[in-house]
Amino acid sequence: MIERIVSKSIIDDFKKEKIVLLMGARQVGKTTLAHELAKGRQRVLHLNCDNYDDRADLEHKTSTELAALLAGYDFVLIDEAQRVTDIGMTIKMIGDLKLSVPIVVTGSSSLELLEGIKEPATGRHIDYELFPLSLPELIAHNGRREEHRLLEQRLIYGFYPEVVTDLSDAKRTLMTLANDYLYKDLLAYKGVKRPEVLHKLLVALALQVGSEVSYNELSGLLGIDKATVESYIGLLEKCYVIFRLDSFSRNLRNEIKKGKKIYFVDNGIRNAVLANFAPLNLRSDVGALWENLLVSERRKRNAYARNYARLYFWRTHSQREIDLVEEQDGRLQAFEFKWNSKTKAVLPANFSEAYPDTPFTVVSPENYREFIK
């Protein structure tokens, strides 16, 4: 069992007698983590809402019926809760019961789960996002030297638990994840009717990792209107497939103010979308892979630490750029990502003049551990 960073925080939150809402993509280990948290408990109720019978136990129930369902257990797991009709009201009623037992609710998509929960169940749950495994988690499990040796494999195959624990079958696992699980929640969602367009959009985004994305260009490429492009990208983000970074702009006239870059939550999924698992020495996108890995790892780090930092990229119309600008409590840090540690990089003069005293770090395979720990 690879220990997850959020485990201790969740255990601490059990004392608050609130429902723990654990969200994340399919197959990232939510159920495994929940079972690990339940270890040592004698009476565990596991309701898997992908199953009709378990789902029916929660739908259209009174608080009295829910109290009877949960009585006698010392740990409750409600899995894939987004399948339950009016799940928000169900969670509100369970929360109002003030049960003194840990209750974990998992969801593989925030599409309808958060929309259905937040208003009716306000104040009754604590939210966590679970991502594919992180480098700090793997370093803690395998050791620093072993993980450094495997760094090229992580760039190509990513961090999904099933991939990490069986690299020999990584290609098949990732293709199955990309083809069978990626769209499962999206295609069940209202308004999404063209899976072929979703796939073409993902291919286009995978080819533009590290570059600024134009919704107008994607619209022309895919033959759909800009609003649909924006809508599909938003849905892919809510399903934990991709995430967006906005451009950072405060002072300079020629800073790009409305640009966006899009990254994949996991490198392996990005490469599966392109069906490209070639080794690094045969690839032309190593820089993009390194950037995607580091930005996604920083995002995991910040989410798990709950430090609420905001991530941006910075670019001017004259093509001066910085890969990542992080803002936390009004303080800035700037980062440039270089797979080749011998490649020189300097902070653009117009950035340092506009934002003086901003620390600048070039992150390479020689010092990345400080960046992600």
mmCIF file of C-alpha atoms in Angstrom:
data_model
loop_
_atom_site.group_PDB
_atom_site.id
_atom_site.type_symbol
_atom_site.label_atom_id
_atom_site.label_comp_id
_atom_site.label_asym_id
_atom_site.label_seq_id
_atom_site.Cartn_x
_atom_site.Cartn_y
_atom_site.Cartn_z
ATOM 1 C CA MET A 1 0.000 0.000 0.000
ATOM 2 C CA ILE A 2 1.444 3.361 -1.075
ATOM 3 C CA GLU A 3 0.516 5.838 1.651
ATOM 4 C CA ARG A 4 -1.422 8.846 0.396
ATOM 5 C CA ILE A 5 -0.461 12.283 1.653
ATOM 6 C CA VAL A 6 -4.054 13.230 2.487
ATOM 7 C CA SER A 7 -4.643 10.245 4.804
ATOM 8 C CA LYS A 8 -3.624 11.996 8.017
ATOM 9 C CA SER A 9 -5.667 15.107 7.231
ATOM 10 C CA ILE A 10 -8.769 13.014 6.541
ATOM 11 C CA ILE A 11 -8.339 11.079 9.797
ATOM 12 C CA ASP A 12 -8.038 14.389 11.652
ATOM 13 C CA ASP A 13 -11.221 15.630 9.958
ATOM 14 C CA PHE A 14 -13.157 12.556 11.098
ATOM 15 C CA LYS A 15 -13.131 14.140 14.579
ATOM 16 C CA LYS A 16 -15.243 17.026 13.254
ATOM 17 C CA GLU A 17 -18.185 14.681 12.615
ATOM 18 C CA LYS A 18 -18.594 15.934 9.072
ATOM 19 C CA ILE A 19 -18.910 13.869 5.927
ATOM 20 C CA VAL A 20 -15.646 13.585 3.989
ATOM 21 C CA LEU A 21 -16.252 14.103 0.280
ATOM 22 C CA LEU A 22 -13.422 12.511 -1.729
ATOM 23 C CA MET A 23 -13.413 13.454 -5.398
ATOM 24 C CA GLY A 24 -11.137 12.561 -8.284
ATOM 25 C CA ALA A 25 -10.861 10.744 -11.593
ATOM 26 C CA ARG A 26 -11.767 7.107 -11.897
ATOM 27 C CA GLN A 27 -9.043 4.650 -10.935
ATOM 28 C CA VAL A 28 -6.919 7.097 -8.910
ATOM 29 C CA GLY A 29 -7.375 5.087 -5.711
ATOM 30 C CA LYS A 30 -10.325 6.680 -3.901
ATOM 31 C CA THR A 31 -11.902 3.377 -2.857
ATOM 32 C CA THR A 32 -8.519 1.907 -1.939
ATOM 33 C CA LEU A 33 -7.804 4.921 0.259
ATOM 34 C CA ALA A 34 -11.227 4.693 1.898
ATOM 35 C CA HIS A 35 -10.695 1.011 2.729
ATOM 36 C CA GLU A 36 -7.284 1.861 4.161
ATOM 37 C CA LEU A 37 -8.920 4.510 6.352
ATOM 38 C CA ALA A 38 -11.447 1.896 7.515
ATOM 39 C CA LYS A 39 -8.771 -0.567 8.663
ATOM 40 C CA GLY A 40 -9.260 -1.700 12.224
ATOM 41 C CA ARG A 41 -12.986 -0.994 12.150
ATOM 42 C CA GLN A 42 -15.165 -4.008 12.814
ATOM 43 C CA ARG A 43 -18.399 -3.043 11.084
ATOM 44 C CA VAL A 44 -17.951 -1.313 7.724
ATOM 45 C CA LEU A 45 -20.820 -0.456 5.371
ATOM 46 C CA HIS A 46 -19.707 -0.114 1.732
ATOM 47 C CA LEU A 47 -22.373 1.113 -0.686
ATOM 48 C CA ASN A 48 -21.180 1.054 -4.308
ATOM 49 C CA CYS A 49 -23.605 3.274 -6.170
ATOM 50 C CA ASP A 50 -22.612 1.830 -9.532
ATOM 51 C CA ASN A 51 -24.786 -1.092 -8.313
ATOM 52 C CA TYR A 52 -28.522 -0.570 -8.552
ATOM 53 C CA ASP A 53 -29.324 -2.194 -5.185
ATOM 54 C CA ASP A 54 -26.893 -0.003 -3.263
ATOM 55 C CA ARG A 55 -28.076 3.066 -5.124
ATOM 56 C CA ALA A 56 -31.701 2.254 -4.324
ATOM 57 C CA ASP A 57 -30.849 2.099 -0.615
ATOM 58 C CA LEU A 58 -30.032 5.823 -0.742
ATOM 59 C CA GLU A 59 -32.549 7.258 -3.184
ATOM 60 C CA HIS A 60 -35.828 8.874 -2.083
ATOM 61 C CA LYS A 61 -35.308 7.939 1.571
ATOM 62 C CA THR A 62 -36.429 9.696 4.732
ATOM 63 C CA SER A 63 -33.958 10.582 7.460
ATOM 64 C CA THR A 64 -35.484 7.796 9.563
ATOM 65 C CA GLU A 65 -34.795 5.258 6.818
ATOM 66 C CA LEU A 66 -31.241 6.504 6.389
ATOM 67 C CA ALA A 67 -30.632 6.319 10.137
ATOM 68 C CA ALA A 68 -31.818 2.704 10.127
ATOM 69 C CA LEU A 69 -29.577 1.905 7.122
ATOM 70 C CA LEU A 70 -26.439 3.269 8.804
ATOM 71 C CA ALA A 71 -27.170 2.070 12.344
ATOM 72 C CA GLY A 72 -24.684 -0.338 13.882
ATOM 73 C CA TYR A 73 -21.720 0.499 11.639
ATOM 74 C CA ASP A 74 -18.516 2.189 12.719
ATOM 75 C CA PHE A 75 -17.433 3.256 9.210
ATOM 76 C CA VAL A 76 -19.551 4.138 6.159
ATOM 77 C CA LEU A 77 -18.302 4.368 2.570
ATOM 78 C CA ILE A 78 -20.623 5.625 -0.169
ATOM 79 C CA ASP A 79 -18.812 5.005 -3.458
ATOM 80 C CA GLU A 80 -19.538 6.704 -6.826
ATOM 81 C CA ALA A 81 -22.125 8.942 -5.202
ATOM 82 C CA GLN A 82 -22.744 10.906 -8.397
ATOM 83 C CA ARG A 83 -24.980 8.005 -9.481
ATOM 84 C CA VAL A 84 -27.518 8.726 -6.728
ATOM 85 C CA THR A 85 -30.500 10.907 -7.617
ATOM 86 C CA ASP A 86 -30.666 14.009 -5.377
ATOM 87 C CA ILE A 87 -27.434 12.977 -3.667
ATOM 88 C CA GLY A 88 -27.125 16.450 -2.131
ATOM 89 C CA MET A 89 -30.322 16.053 -0.156
ATOM 90 C CA THR A 90 -29.320 12.548 0.905
ATOM 91 C CA ILE A 91 -25.976 13.818 2.213
ATOM 92 C CA LYS A 92 -27.713 16.723 3.961
ATOM 93 C CA MET A 93 -30.002 14.301 5.804
ATOM 94 C CA ILE A 94 -27.107 12.009 6.725
ATOM 95 C CA GLY A 95 -25.125 15.011 7.947
ATOM 96 C CA ASP A 96 -28.058 16.177 10.053
ATOM 97 C CA LEU A 97 -28.105 12.791 11.811
ATOM 98 C CA LYS A 98 -24.800 13.808 13.495
ATOM 99 C CA LEU A 99 -23.542 10.233 13.503
ATOM 100 C CA SER A 100 -20.339 9.755 15.475
ATOM 101 C CA VAL A 101 -18.846 7.461 12.818
ATOM 102 C CA PRO A 102 -16.605 8.355 9.870
ATOM 103 C CA ILE A 103 -18.535 8.726 6.622
ATOM 104 C CA VAL A 104 -16.622 8.926 3.341
ATOM 105 C CA VAL A 105 -18.412 9.765 0.097
ATOM 106 C CA THR A 106 -16.491 9.334 -3.170
ATOM 107 C CA GLY A 107 -17.258 10.663 -6.615
ATOM 108 C CA SER A 108 -15.413 10.161 -9.881
ATOM 109 C CA SER A 109 -16.663 13.381 -11.385
ATOM 110 C CA SER A 110 -17.508 16.776 -10.005
ATOM 111 C CA LEU A 111 -19.898 17.353 -12.916
ATOM 112 C CA GLU A 112 -23.095 16.745 -11.021
ATOM 113 C CA LEU A 113 -21.751 15.732 -7.638
ATOM 114 C CA LEU A 114 -20.707 19.173 -6.418
ATOM 115 C CA GLU A 115 -23.564 20.856 -8.247
ATOM 116 C CA GLY A 116 -25.971 18.547 -6.430
ATOM 117 C CA ILE A 117 -24.327 18.727 -3.019
ATOM 118 C CA LYS A 118 -23.065 22.218 -2.328
ATOM 119 C CA GLU A 119 -26.338 24.062 -1.847
ATOM 120 C CA PRO A 120 -28.382 21.511 0.128
ATOM 121 C CA ALA A 121 -25.449 20.130 2.153
ATOM 122 C CA THR A 122 -23.557 23.339 2.906
ATOM 123 C CA GLY A 123 -21.519 23.039 6.093
ATOM 124 C CA ARG A 124 -22.022 19.295 6.391
ATOM 125 C CA HIS A 125 -19.055 18.019 4.383
ATOM 126 C CA ILE A 126 -15.318 18.572 3.973
ATOM 127 C CA ASP A 127 -13.993 18.290 0.422
ATOM 128 C CA TYR A 128 -10.832 16.536 -0.736
ATOM 129 C CA GLU A 129 -9.498 16.007 -4.235
ATOM 130 C CA LEU A 130 -7.484 12.851 -4.869
ATOM 131 C CA PHE A 131 -5.145 12.807 -7.852
ATOM 132 C CA PRO A 132 -3.068 10.039 -9.381
ATOM 133 C CA LEU A 133 -0.091 9.177 -7.199
ATOM 134 C CA SER A 134 2.402 11.985 -6.630
ATOM 135 C CA LEU A 135 6.183 11.943 -6.776
ATOM 136 C CA PRO A 136 6.515 12.682 -3.022
ATOM 137 C CA GLU A 137 4.261 9.704 -2.265
ATOM 138 C CA LEU A 138 6.367 7.460 -4.491
ATOM 139 C CA ILE A 139 9.645 8.790 -3.113
ATOM 140 C CA ALA A 140 8.392 8.027 0.404
ATOM 141 C CA HIS A 141 7.448 4.508 -0.712
ATOM 142 C CA ASN A 142 10.295 3.546 -3.078
ATOM 143 C CA GLY A 143 13.101 5.830 -1.976
ATOM 144 C CA ARG A 144 14.634 8.838 -3.686
ATOM 145 C CA ARG A 145 17.231 6.979 -5.751
ATOM 146 C CA GLU A 146 14.741 4.464 -7.162
ATOM 147 C CA GLU A 147 12.244 7.164 -8.129
ATOM 148 C CA HIS A 148 14.957 9.223 -9.792
ATOM 149 C CA ARG A 149 15.918 6.142 -11.794
ATOM 150 C CA LEU A 150 12.283 5.761 -12.872
ATOM 151 C CA LEU A 151 11.796 9.430 -13.772
ATOM 152 C CA GLU A 152 11.762 8.787 -17.526
ATOM 153 C CA GLN A 153 9.079 6.131 -17.042
ATOM 154 C CA ARG A 154 6.973 8.555 -15.007
ATOM 155 C CA LEU A 155 7.223 11.147 -17.796
ATOM 156 C CA ILE A 156 5.867 8.639 -20.298
ATOM 157 C CA TYR A 157 3.447 6.491 -18.286
ATOM 158 C CA GLY A 158 2.359 8.826 -15.507
ATOM 159 C CA PHE A 159 1.105 8.082 -12.017
ATOM 160 C CA TYR A 160 -2.136 6.111 -12.090
ATOM 161 C CA PRO A 161 -1.844 3.496 -9.312
ATOM 162 C CA GLU A 162 -2.404 0.503 -11.584
ATOM 163 C CA VAL A 163 0.294 1.810 -13.935
ATOM 164 C CA VAL A 164 2.787 2.498 -11.150
ATOM 165 C CA THR A 165 2.334 -0.941 -9.587
ATOM 166 C CA ASP A 166 2.676 -2.799 -12.916
ATOM 167 C CA LEU A 167 4.797 -0.923 -15.440
ATOM 168 C CA SER A 168 5.060 -4.073 -17.569
ATOM 169 C CA ASP A 169 1.419 -3.649 -18.625
ATOM 170 C CA ALA A 170 1.337 0.162 -18.543
ATOM 171 C CA LYS A 171 0.422 0.707 -22.207
ATOM 172 C CA ARG A 172 -2.632 -1.524 -22.101
ATOM 173 C CA THR A 173 -3.757 -0.092 -18.758
ATOM 174 C CA LEU A 174 -3.521 3.485 -20.004
ATOM 175 C CA MET A 175 -5.265 2.771 -23.305
ATOM 176 C CA THR A 176 -8.077 1.089 -21.369
ATOM 177 C CA LEU A 177 -8.326 4.055 -19.009
ATOM 178 C CA ALA A 178 -8.362 6.522 -21.896
ATOM 179 C CA ASN A 179 -10.863 4.595 -24.010
ATOM 180 C CA ASP A 180 -13.192 3.078 -21.408
ATOM 181 C CA TYR A 181 -13.147 5.444 -18.428
ATOM 182 C CA LEU A 182 -12.217 8.877 -19.733
ATOM 183 C CA TYR A 183 -15.600 9.699 -21.216
ATOM 184 C CA LYS A 184 -17.825 7.569 -18.984
ATOM 185 C CA ASP A 185 -19.098 10.412 -16.830
ATOM 186 C CA LEU A 186 -18.968 12.970 -19.623
ATOM 187 C CA LEU A 187 -21.146 10.967 -21.995
ATOM 188 C CA ALA A 188 -23.715 10.441 -19.251
ATOM 189 C CA TYR A 189 -23.852 14.187 -18.723
ATOM 190 C CA LYS A 190 -26.477 16.404 -20.278
ATOM 191 C CA GLY A 191 -25.561 18.118 -23.505
ATOM 192 C CA VAL A 192 -22.586 15.951 -24.549
ATOM 193 C CA LYS A 193 -23.553 14.082 -27.692
ATOM 194 C CA ARG A 194 -20.418 13.860 -29.852
ATOM 195 C CA PRO A 195 -17.682 11.670 -28.366
ATOM 196 C CA GLU A 196 -15.683 11.855 -31.604
ATOM 197 C CA VAL A 197 -15.379 15.626 -31.178
ATOM 198 C CA LEU A 198 -14.241 15.160 -27.581
ATOM 199 C CA HIS A 199 -11.490 12.822 -28.749
ATOM 200 C CA LYS A 200 -10.334 15.190 -31.489
ATOM 201 C CA LEU A 201 -10.328 18.039 -28.989
ATOM 202 C CA LEU A 202 -8.195 16.028 -26.566
ATOM 203 C CA VAL A 203 -5.723 15.144 -29.326
ATOM 204 C CA ALA A 204 -5.427 18.821 -30.228
ATOM 205 C CA LEU A 205 -4.893 19.768 -26.577
ATOM 206 C CA ALA A 206 -2.328 16.995 -26.097
ATOM 207 C CA LEU A 207 -0.316 18.369 -29.004
ATOM 208 C CA GLN A 208 -0.388 21.879 -27.504
ATOM 209 C CA VAL A 209 0.781 21.115 -23.950
ATOM 210 C CA GLY A 210 3.055 23.945 -22.870
ATOM 211 C CA SER A 211 1.716 26.280 -25.559
ATOM 212 C CA GLU A 212 -0.979 28.906 -25.350
ATOM 213 C CA VAL A 213 -4.340 27.589 -26.501
ATOM 214 C CA SER A 214 -6.687 29.504 -28.781
ATOM 215 C CA TYR A 215 -10.361 28.573 -28.566
ATOM 216 C CA ASN A 216 -10.908 30.229 -31.943
ATOM 217 C CA GLU A 217 -8.269 28.021 -33.569
ATOM 218 C CA LEU A 218 -9.710 24.906 -31.933
ATOM 219 C CA SER A 219 -13.166 25.912 -33.149
ATOM 220 C CA GLY A 220 -11.945 26.103 -36.742
ATOM 221 C CA LEU A 221 -9.958 22.891 -36.455
ATOM 222 C CA LEU A 222 -12.857 20.867 -35.045
ATOM 223 C CA GLY A 223 -15.677 22.486 -37.005
ATOM 224 C CA ILE A 224 -17.662 23.469 -33.913
ATOM 225 C CA ASP A 225 -18.420 26.877 -32.457
ATOM 226 C CA LYS A 226 -16.182 28.527 -29.871
ATOM 227 C CA ALA A 227 -18.803 28.256 -27.123
ATOM 228 C CA THR A 228 -18.931 24.469 -27.562
ATOM 229 C CA VAL A 229 -15.131 24.270 -27.416
ATOM 230 C CA GLU A 230 -15.139 26.229 -24.174
ATOM 231 C CA SER A 231 -17.960 24.117 -22.766
ATOM 232 C CA TYR A 232 -16.228 20.811 -23.596
ATOM 233 C CA ILE A 233 -12.943 22.009 -22.107
ATOM 234 C CA GLY A 234 -14.781 22.959 -18.933
ATOM 235 C CA LEU A 235 -16.388 19.521 -18.748
ATOM 236 C CA LEU A 236 -13.060 17.747 -19.332
ATOM 237 C CA GLU A 237 -11.637 19.790 -16.475
ATOM 238 C CA LYS A 238 -14.484 18.834 -14.158
ATOM 239 C CA CYS A 239 -13.860 15.167 -15.018
ATOM 240 C CA TYR A 240 -10.206 15.522 -13.934
ATOM 241 C CA VAL A 241 -8.769 14.917 -17.395
ATOM 242 C CA ILE A 242 -7.219 18.366 -17.948
ATOM 243 C CA PHE A 243 -6.777 21.643 -16.084
ATOM 244 C CA ARG A 244 -6.258 25.241 -17.174
ATOM 245 C CA LEU A 245 -3.769 27.944 -16.277
ATOM 246 C CA ASP A 246 -4.653 31.580 -16.913
ATOM 247 C CA SER A 247 -2.113 34.187 -17.945
ATOM 248 C CA PHE A 248 -0.656 36.376 -15.207
ATOM 249 C CA SER A 249 -1.081 40.096 -15.772
ATOM 250 C CA ARG A 250 -0.830 43.059 -13.434
ATOM 251 C CA ASN A 251 1.326 45.912 -14.708
ATOM 252 C CA LEU A 252 2.700 45.685 -18.237
ATOM 253 C CA ARG A 253 0.799 46.970 -21.247
ATOM 254 C CA ASN A 254 2.028 44.187 -23.527
ATOM 255 C CA GLU A 255 1.311 41.287 -21.149
ATOM 256 C CA ILE A 256 -1.122 38.732 -22.522
ATOM 257 C CA LYS A 257 -4.200 39.161 -20.379
ATOM 258 C CA LYS A 258 -6.680 36.535 -21.548
ATOM 259 C CA GLY A 259 -4.480 33.628 -22.613
ATOM 260 C CA LYS A 260 -4.799 30.052 -21.405
ATOM 261 C CA LYS A 261 -2.567 27.007 -21.266
ATOM 262 C CA ILE A 262 -4.020 23.551 -20.777
ATOM 263 C CA TYR A 263 -2.292 20.636 -19.087
ATOM 264 C CA PHE A 264 -3.262 17.021 -18.502
ATOM 265 C CA VAL A 265 -3.811 15.827 -14.958
ATOM 266 C CA ASP A 266 -1.608 12.840 -15.831
ATOM 267 C CA ASN A 267 1.187 12.419 -18.380
ATOM 268 C CA GLY A 268 0.173 8.828 -19.083
ATOM 269 C CA ILE A 269 -3.340 9.839 -20.130
ATOM 270 C CA ARG A 270 -1.895 12.565 -22.344
ATOM 271 C CA ASN A 271 0.325 10.031 -24.112
ATOM 272 C CA ALA A 272 -2.518 7.504 -24.350
ATOM 273 C CA VAL A 273 -4.662 10.114 -26.125
ATOM 274 C CA LEU A 274 -1.877 10.356 -28.720
ATOM 275 C CA ALA A 275 -1.140 6.600 -28.563
ATOM 276 C CA ASN A 276 2.533 7.549 -28.202
ATOM 277 C CA PHE A 277 4.636 5.774 -25.577
ATOM 278 C CA ALA A 278 7.970 6.143 -27.364
ATOM 279 C CA PRO A 279 11.075 6.516 -25.159
ATOM 280 C CA LEU A 280 12.419 10.004 -24.571
ATOM 281 C CA ASN A 281 15.325 9.647 -27.011
ATOM 282 C CA LEU A 282 12.820 9.192 -29.852
ATOM 283 C CA ARG A 283 10.532 12.071 -28.913
ATOM 284 C CA SER A 284 10.375 15.742 -29.836
ATOM 285 C CA ASP A 285 8.045 16.646 -26.960
ATOM 286 C CA VAL A 286 10.275 15.937 -23.961
ATOM 287 C CA GLY A 287 10.133 19.579 -22.848
ATOM 288 C CA ALA A 288 6.328 19.520 -22.941
ATOM 289 C CA LEU A 289 6.232 16.265 -20.958
ATOM 290 C CA TRP A 290 8.577 17.679 -18.317
ATOM 291 C CA GLU A 291 6.510 20.869 -18.049
ATOM 292 C CA ASN A 292 3.235 18.940 -17.805
ATOM 293 C CA LEU A 293 4.613 16.667 -15.097
ATOM 294 C CA LEU A 294 5.971 19.516 -12.987
ATOM 295 C CA VAL A 295 2.899 21.752 -13.246
ATOM 296 C CA SER A 296 0.590 18.844 -12.375
ATOM 297 C CA GLU A 297 2.854 17.840 -9.461
ATOM 298 C CA ARG A 298 2.871 21.400 -8.126
ATOM 299 C CA ARG A 299 -0.911 21.433 -8.371
ATOM 300 C CA LYS A 300 -1.131 18.195 -6.349
ATOM 301 C CA ARG A 301 1.310 19.596 -3.800
ATOM 302 C CA ASN A 302 -0.702 22.766 -3.303
ATOM 303 C CA ALA A 303 -4.041 20.953 -3.112
ATOM 304 C CA TYR A 304 -2.802 18.479 -0.511
ATOM 305 C CA ALA A 305 -1.085 21.208 1.536
ATOM 306 C CA ARG A 306 -4.209 23.386 1.298
ATOM 307 C CA ASN A 307 -2.081 26.474 0.806
ATOM 308 C CA TYR A 308 -4.455 27.897 -1.844
ATOM 309 C CA ALA A 309 -1.710 29.203 -4.114
ATOM 310 C CA ARG A 310 -2.765 30.268 -7.610
ATOM 311 C CA LEU A 311 -0.858 29.102 -10.669
ATOM 312 C CA TYR A 312 -0.389 31.127 -13.858
ATOM 313 C CA PHE A 313 1.853 31.358 -16.875
ATOM 314 C CA TRP A 314 3.288 34.678 -18.057
ATOM 315 C CA ARG A 315 3.855 35.868 -21.594
ATOM 316 C CA THR A 316 4.131 39.123 -23.501
ATOM 317 C CA HIS A 317 3.070 39.874 -27.051
ATOM 318 C CA SER A 318 6.782 40.003 -27.895
ATOM 319 C CA GLN A 319 7.027 36.322 -26.830
ATOM 320 C CA ARG A 320 8.912 36.790 -23.583
ATOM 321 C CA GLU A 321 7.594 34.122 -21.235
ATOM 322 C CA ILE A 322 7.796 32.298 -17.918
ATOM 323 C CA ASP A 323 6.480 28.751 -17.598
ATOM 324 C CA LEU A 324 4.891 29.132 -14.161
ATOM 325 C CA VAL A 325 4.106 32.039 -11.859
ATOM 326 C CA GLU A 326 2.760 31.109 -8.438
ATOM 327 C CA GLU A 327 0.955 33.648 -6.287
ATOM 328 C CA GLN A 328 0.334 32.953 -2.624
ATOM 329 C CA ASP A 329 -0.770 35.534 -0.078
ATOM 330 C CA GLY A 330 0.342 38.326 -2.397
ATOM 331 C CA ARG A 331 3.839 36.902 -2.904
ATOM 332 C CA LEU A 332 5.091 35.722 -6.289
ATOM 333 C CA GLN A 333 7.482 32.972 -7.343
ATOM 334 C CA ALA A 334 8.568 32.350 -10.942
ATOM 335 C CA PHE A 335 9.691 29.011 -12.386
ATOM 336 C CA GLU A 336 11.169 27.849 -15.667
ATOM 337 C CA PHE A 337 11.261 24.133 -16.539
ATOM 338 C CA LYS A 338 14.246 22.609 -18.349
ATOM 339 C CA TRP A 339 14.712 18.877 -18.909
ATOM 340 C CA ASN A 340 18.323 19.574 -19.864
ATOM 341 C CA SER A 341 19.883 21.037 -16.732
ATOM 342 C CA LYS A 342 22.631 22.675 -18.824
ATOM 343 C CA THR A 343 20.151 24.846 -20.709
ATOM 344 C CA LYS A 344 20.393 28.441 -19.577
ATOM 345 C CA ALA A 345 17.341 30.425 -18.528
ATOM 346 C CA VAL A 346 17.041 33.932 -17.120
ATOM 347 C CA LEU A 347 14.148 35.905 -15.723
ATOM 348 C CA PRO A 348 12.939 38.345 -18.419
ATOM 349 C CA ALA A 349 14.029 41.885 -17.580
ATOM 350 C CA ASN A 350 10.568 43.391 -18.113
ATOM 351 C CA PHE A 351 9.089 40.892 -15.628
ATOM 352 C CA SER A 352 11.711 41.580 -12.964
ATOM 353 C CA GLU A 353 11.234 45.323 -13.417
ATOM 354 C CA ALA A 354 7.442 45.052 -13.107
ATOM 355 C CA TYR A 355 7.549 42.544 -10.230
ATOM 356 C CA PRO A 356 10.790 43.202 -8.347
ATOM 357 C CA ASP A 357 12.172 40.766 -5.781
ATOM 358 C CA THR A 358 10.290 37.809 -7.293
ATOM 359 C CA PRO A 359 12.333 34.623 -6.682
ATOM 360 C CA PHE A 360 13.169 32.786 -9.926
ATOM 361 C CA THR A 361 14.056 29.078 -10.114
ATOM 362 C CA VAL A 362 14.993 26.887 -13.062
ATOM 363 C CA VAL A 363 13.631 23.396 -12.330
ATOM 364 C CA SER A 364 15.518 20.482 -13.876
ATOM 365 C CA PRO A 365 16.000 16.778 -13.044
ATOM 366 C CA GLU A 366 18.771 17.888 -10.694
ATOM 367 C CA ASN A 367 16.580 19.919 -8.314
ATOM 368 C CA TYR A 368 12.924 19.011 -8.978
ATOM 369 C CA ARG A 369 12.440 17.375 -5.567
ATOM 370 C CA GLU A 370 12.570 20.754 -3.838
ATOM 371 C CA PHE A 371 9.906 22.031 -6.215
ATOM 372 C CA ILE A 372 7.400 19.246 -5.571
ATOM 373 C CA LYS A 373 7.977 18.259 -1.940
#
